[in-house]
PDB file of C-alpha atoms and ligand atoms in Angstrom:
ATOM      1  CA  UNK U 346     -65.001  62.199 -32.827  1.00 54.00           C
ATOM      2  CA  UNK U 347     -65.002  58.371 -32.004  1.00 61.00           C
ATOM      3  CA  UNK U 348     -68.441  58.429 -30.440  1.00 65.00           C
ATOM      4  CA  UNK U 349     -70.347  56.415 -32.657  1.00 68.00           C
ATOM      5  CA  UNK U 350     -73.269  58.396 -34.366  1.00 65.00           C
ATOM      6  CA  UNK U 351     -76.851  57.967 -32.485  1.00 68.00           C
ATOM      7  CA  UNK U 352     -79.531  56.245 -34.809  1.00 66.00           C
ATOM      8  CA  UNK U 353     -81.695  59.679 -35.272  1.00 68.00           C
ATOM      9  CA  UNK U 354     -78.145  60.562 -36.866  1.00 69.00           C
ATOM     10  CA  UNK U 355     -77.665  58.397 -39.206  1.00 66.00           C
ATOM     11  CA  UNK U 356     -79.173  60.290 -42.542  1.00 74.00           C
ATOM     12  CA  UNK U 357     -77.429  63.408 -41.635  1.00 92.00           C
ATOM     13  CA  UNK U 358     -74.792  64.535 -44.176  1.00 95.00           C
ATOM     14  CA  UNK U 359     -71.213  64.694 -42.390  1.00 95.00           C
ATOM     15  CA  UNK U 360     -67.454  65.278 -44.115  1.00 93.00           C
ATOM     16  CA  UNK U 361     -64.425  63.977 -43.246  1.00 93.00           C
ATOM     17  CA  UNK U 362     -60.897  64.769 -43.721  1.00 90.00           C
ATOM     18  CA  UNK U 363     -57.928  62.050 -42.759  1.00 91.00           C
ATOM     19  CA  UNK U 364     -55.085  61.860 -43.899  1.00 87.00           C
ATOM     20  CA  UNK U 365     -52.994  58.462 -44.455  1.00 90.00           C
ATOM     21  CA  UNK U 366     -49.113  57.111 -45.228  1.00 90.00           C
ATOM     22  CA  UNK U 367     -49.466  54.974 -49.080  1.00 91.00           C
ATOM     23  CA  UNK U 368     -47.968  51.286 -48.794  1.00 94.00           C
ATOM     24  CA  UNK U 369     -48.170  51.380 -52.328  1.00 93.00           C
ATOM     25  CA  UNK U 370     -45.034  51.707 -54.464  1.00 83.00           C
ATOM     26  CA  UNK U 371     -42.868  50.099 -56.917  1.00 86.00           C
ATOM     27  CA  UNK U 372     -44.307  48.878 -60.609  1.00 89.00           C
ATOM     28  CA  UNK U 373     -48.156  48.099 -59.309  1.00 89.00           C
ATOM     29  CA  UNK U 374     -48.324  51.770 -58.088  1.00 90.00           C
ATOM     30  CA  UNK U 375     -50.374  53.470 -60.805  1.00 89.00           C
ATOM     31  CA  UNK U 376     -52.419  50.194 -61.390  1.00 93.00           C
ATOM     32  CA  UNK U 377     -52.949  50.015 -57.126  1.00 95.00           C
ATOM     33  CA  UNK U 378     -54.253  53.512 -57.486  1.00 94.00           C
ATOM     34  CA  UNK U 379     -56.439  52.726 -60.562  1.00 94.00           C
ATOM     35  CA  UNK U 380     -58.277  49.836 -58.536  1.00 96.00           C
ATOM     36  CA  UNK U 381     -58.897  52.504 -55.787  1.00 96.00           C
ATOM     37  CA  UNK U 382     -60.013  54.731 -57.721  1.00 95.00           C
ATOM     38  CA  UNK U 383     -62.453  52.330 -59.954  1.00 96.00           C
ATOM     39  CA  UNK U 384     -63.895  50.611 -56.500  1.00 97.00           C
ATOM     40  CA  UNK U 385     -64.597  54.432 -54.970  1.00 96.00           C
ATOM     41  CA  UNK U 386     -66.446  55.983 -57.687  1.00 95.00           C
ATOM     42  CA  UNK U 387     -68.427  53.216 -58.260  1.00 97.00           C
ATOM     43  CA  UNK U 388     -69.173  52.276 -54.470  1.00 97.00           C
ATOM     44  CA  UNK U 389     -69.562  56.397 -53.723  1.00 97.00           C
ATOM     45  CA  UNK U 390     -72.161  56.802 -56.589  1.00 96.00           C
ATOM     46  CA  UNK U 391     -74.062  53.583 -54.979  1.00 97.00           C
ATOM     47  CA  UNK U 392     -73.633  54.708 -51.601  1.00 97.00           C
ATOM     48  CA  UNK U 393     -74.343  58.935 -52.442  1.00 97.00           C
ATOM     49  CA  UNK U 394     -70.902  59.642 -51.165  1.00 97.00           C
ATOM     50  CA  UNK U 395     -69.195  62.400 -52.535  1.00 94.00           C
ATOM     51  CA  UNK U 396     -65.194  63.819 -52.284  1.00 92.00           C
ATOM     52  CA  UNK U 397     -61.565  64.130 -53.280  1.00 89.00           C
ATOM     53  CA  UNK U 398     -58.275  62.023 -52.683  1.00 91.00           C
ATOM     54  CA  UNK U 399     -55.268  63.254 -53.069  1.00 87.00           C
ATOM     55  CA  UNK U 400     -51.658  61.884 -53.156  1.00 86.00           C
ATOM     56  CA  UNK U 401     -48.811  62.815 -53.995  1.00 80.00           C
ATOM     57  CA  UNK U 402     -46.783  59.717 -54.276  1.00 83.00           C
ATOM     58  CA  UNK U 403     -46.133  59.285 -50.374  1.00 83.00           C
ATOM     59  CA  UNK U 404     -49.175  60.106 -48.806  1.00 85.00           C
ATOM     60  CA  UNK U 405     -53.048  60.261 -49.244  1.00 88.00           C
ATOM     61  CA  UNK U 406     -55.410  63.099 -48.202  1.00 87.00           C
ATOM     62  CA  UNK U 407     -59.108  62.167 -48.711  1.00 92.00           C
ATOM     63  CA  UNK U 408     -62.192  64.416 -48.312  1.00 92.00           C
ATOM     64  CA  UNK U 409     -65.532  61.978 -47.835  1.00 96.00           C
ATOM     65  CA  UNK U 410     -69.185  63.736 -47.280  1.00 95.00           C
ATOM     66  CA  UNK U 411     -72.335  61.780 -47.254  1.00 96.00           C
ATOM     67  CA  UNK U 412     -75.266  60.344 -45.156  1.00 96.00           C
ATOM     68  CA  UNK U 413     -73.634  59.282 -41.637  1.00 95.00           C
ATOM     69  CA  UNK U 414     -73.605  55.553 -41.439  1.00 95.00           C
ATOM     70  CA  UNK U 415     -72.402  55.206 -45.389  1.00 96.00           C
ATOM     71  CA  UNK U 416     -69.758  57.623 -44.408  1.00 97.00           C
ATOM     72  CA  UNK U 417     -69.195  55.754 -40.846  1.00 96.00           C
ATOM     73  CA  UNK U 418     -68.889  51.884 -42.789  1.00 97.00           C
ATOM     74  CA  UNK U 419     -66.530  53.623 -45.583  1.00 98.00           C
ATOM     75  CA  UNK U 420     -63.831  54.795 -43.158  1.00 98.00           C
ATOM     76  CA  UNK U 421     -64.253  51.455 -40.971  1.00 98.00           C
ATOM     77  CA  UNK U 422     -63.482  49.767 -44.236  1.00 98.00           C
ATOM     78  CA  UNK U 423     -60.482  52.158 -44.820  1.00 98.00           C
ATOM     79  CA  UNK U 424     -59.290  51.962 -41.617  1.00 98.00           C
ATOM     80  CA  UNK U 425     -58.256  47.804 -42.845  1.00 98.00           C
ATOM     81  CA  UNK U 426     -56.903  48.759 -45.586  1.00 98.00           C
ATOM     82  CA  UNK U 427     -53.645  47.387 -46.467  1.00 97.00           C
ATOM     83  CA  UNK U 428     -52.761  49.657 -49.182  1.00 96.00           C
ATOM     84  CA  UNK U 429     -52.222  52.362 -46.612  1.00 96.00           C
ATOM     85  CA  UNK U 430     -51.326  52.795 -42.823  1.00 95.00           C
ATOM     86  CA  UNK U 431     -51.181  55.737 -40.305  1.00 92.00           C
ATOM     87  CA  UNK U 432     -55.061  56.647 -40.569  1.00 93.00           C
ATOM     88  CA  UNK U 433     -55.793  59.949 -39.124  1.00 88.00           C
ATOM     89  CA  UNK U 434     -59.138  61.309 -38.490  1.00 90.00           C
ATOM     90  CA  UNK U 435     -58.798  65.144 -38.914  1.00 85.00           C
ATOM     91  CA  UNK U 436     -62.198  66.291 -39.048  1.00 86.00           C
ATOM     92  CA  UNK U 437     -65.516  64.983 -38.360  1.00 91.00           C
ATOM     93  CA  UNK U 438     -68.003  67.485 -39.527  1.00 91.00           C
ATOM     94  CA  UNK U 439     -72.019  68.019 -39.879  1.00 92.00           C
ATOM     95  CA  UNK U 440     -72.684  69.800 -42.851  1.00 91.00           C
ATOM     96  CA  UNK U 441     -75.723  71.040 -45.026  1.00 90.00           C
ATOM     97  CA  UNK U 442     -74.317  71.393 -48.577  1.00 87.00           C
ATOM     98  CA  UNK U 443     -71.177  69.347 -49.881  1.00 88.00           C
ATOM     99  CA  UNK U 444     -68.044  70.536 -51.152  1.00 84.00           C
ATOM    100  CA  UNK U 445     -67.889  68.082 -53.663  1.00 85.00           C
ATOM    101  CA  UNK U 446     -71.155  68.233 -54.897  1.00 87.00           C
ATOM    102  CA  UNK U 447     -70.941  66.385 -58.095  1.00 88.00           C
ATOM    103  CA  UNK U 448     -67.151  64.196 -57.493  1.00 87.00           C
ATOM    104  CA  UNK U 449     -67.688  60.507 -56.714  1.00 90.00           C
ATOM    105  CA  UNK U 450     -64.196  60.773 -56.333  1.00 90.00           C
ATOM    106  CA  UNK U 451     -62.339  63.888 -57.548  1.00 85.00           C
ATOM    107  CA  UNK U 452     -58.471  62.665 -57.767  1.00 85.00           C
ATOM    108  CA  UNK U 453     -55.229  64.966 -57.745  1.00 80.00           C
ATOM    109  CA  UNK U 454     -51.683  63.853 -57.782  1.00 79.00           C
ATOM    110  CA  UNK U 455     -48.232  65.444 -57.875  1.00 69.00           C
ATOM    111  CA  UNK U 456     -44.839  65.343 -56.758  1.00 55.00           C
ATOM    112  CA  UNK U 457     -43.866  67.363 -53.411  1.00 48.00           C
ATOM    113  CA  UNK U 458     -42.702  70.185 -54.312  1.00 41.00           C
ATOM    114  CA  UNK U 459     -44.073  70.152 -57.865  1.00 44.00           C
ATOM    115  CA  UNK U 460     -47.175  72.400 -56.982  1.00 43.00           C
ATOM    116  CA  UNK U 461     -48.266  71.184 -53.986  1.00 49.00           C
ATOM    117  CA  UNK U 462     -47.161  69.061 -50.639  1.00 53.00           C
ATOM    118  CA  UNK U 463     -49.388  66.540 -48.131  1.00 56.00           C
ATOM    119  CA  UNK U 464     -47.656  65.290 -45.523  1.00 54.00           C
ATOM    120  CA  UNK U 465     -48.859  62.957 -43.041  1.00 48.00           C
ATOM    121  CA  UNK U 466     -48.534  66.664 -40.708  1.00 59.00           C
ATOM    122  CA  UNK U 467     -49.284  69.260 -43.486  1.00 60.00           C
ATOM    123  CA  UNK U 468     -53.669  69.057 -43.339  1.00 59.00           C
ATOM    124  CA  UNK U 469     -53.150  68.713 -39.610  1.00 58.00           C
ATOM    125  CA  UNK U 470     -50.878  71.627 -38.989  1.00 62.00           C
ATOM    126  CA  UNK U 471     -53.150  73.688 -41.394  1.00 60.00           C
ATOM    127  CA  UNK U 472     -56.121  72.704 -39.877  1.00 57.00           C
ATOM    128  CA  UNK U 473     -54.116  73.643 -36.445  1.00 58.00           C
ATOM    129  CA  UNK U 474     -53.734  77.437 -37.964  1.00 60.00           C
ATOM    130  CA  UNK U 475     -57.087  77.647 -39.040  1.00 56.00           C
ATOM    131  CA  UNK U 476     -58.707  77.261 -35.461  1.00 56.00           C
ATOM    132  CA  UNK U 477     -59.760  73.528 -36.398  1.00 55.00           C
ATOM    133  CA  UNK U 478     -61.965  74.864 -39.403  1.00 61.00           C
ATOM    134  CA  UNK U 479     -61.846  73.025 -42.278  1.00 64.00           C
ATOM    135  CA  UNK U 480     -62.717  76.065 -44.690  1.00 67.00           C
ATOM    136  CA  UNK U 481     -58.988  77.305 -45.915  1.00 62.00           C
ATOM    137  CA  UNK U 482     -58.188  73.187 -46.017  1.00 64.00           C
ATOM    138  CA  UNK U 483     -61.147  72.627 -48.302  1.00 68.00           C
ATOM    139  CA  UNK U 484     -60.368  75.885 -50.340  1.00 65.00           C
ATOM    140  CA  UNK U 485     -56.733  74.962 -50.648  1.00 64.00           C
ATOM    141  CA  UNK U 486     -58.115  71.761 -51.873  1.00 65.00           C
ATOM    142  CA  UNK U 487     -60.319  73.153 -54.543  1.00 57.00           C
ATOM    143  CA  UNK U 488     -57.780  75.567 -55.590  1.00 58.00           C
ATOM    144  CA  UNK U 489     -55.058  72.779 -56.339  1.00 56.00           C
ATOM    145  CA  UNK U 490     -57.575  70.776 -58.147  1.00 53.00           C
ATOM    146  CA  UNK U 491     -58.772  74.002 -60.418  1.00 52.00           C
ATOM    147  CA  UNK U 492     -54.938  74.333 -61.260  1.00 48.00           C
ATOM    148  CA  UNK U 493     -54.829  70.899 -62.625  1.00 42.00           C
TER     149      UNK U 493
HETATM  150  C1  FMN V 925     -56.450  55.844 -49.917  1.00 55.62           C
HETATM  151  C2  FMN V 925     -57.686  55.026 -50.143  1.00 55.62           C
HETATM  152  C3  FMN V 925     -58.883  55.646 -50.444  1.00 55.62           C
HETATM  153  C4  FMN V 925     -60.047  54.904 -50.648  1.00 55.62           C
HETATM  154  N1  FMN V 925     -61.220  55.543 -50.922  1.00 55.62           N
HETATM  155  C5  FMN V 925     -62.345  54.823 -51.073  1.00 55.62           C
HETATM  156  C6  FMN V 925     -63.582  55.467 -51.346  1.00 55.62           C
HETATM  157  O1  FMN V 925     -63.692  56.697 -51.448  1.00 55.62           O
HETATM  158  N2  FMN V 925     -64.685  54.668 -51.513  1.00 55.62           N
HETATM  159  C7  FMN V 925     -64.620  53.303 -51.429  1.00 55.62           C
HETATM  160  O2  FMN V 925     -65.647  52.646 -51.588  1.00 55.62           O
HETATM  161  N3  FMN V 925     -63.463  52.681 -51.184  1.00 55.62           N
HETATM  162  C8  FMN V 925     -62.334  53.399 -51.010  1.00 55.62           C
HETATM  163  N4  FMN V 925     -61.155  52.751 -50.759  1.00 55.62           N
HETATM  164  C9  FMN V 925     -61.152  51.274 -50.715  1.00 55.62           C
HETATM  165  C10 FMN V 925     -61.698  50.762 -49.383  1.00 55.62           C
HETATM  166  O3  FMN V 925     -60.675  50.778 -48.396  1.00 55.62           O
HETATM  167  C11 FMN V 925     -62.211  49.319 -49.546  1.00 55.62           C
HETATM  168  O4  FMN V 925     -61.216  48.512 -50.093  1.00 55.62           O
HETATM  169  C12 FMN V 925     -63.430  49.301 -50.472  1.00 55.62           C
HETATM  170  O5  FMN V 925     -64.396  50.215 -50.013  1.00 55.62           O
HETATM  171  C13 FMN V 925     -64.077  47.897 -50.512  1.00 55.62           C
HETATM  172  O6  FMN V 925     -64.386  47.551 -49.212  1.00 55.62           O
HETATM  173  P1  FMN V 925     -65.204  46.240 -48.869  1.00 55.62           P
HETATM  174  O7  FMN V 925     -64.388  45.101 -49.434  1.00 55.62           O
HETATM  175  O8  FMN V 925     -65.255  46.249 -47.352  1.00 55.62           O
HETATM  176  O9  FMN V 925     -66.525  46.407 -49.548  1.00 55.62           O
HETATM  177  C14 FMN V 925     -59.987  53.489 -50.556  1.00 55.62           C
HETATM  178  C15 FMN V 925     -58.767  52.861 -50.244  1.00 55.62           C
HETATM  179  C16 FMN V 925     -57.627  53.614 -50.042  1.00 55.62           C
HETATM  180  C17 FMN V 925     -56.335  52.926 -49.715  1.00 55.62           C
END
């Protein structure tokens, strides 16, 4: 997961999954998740990176799929992020079609316990039950987001 992608490698399309603890809080919450929001859809679009964050007031989950090395610089960029600690790298996937086909940067927030629940833990455990496939994760995804 770490190994860094050979050069032959870099156009292929990959997804991610990690999930993160927010450093965000207090009265510049909805405007700190505004700015992230604004900077990803417009650097995804450039970049042809495609996914879905979620949060849910404590915690972020974010799916990323695109070309390799844009997908590679993004989470090296995330991974200095101040608005957020506790990175972890769930899945590192090669895929042929996207999930997100279409989302620059699908968003979906709620409360725990108000519909749904991430946890630093929760996509990890899941993932855990699932065998490591990140099929049910992704569908769980989708399916929160179509209740929204
Ligand atoms: C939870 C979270 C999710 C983010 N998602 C993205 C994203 O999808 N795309 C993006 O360009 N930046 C995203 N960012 C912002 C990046 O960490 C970074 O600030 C931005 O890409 C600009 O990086 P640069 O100054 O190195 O160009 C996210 C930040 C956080 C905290």
């Amino acid at each position: 997961m770490s190994v860094p992608p050979a050069p032959e490698n870099f156009g292929e399309l990959v997804q991610i999954i990690y999930s993160s603890r927010s450093l965000l809080g207090g009265e510049g919450l909805s405007a700190g998740i505004s700015d992230i929001l604004r900077i990803s859809r417009q650097n995804n679009a450039r970049d042809d990176i495609t996914g879905a964050l979620f949060f849910n007031g404590r915690a972020f989950a974010q799916v990323l799929e695109g070309p390799q090395l844009a997908v590679s610089n993004l989470y090296a960029s995330l991974l200095k992020d101040k608005r957020h600690t506790d990175v972890c790298l769930l899945q590192h996937e090669y895929i042929t079609r996207r999930c997100f086909e279409g989302w620059a940067m699908a968003y979906v927030e709620g409360a725990g316990g108000q519909g749904f629940t991430i946890t630093p833990g929760f996509l990890h455990d899941a993932l855990h039950r699932s065998n490591g496939s990140s099929g049910p994760v992704l569908q769980l995804m989708k399916y929160v987001m179509a209740e929204r």
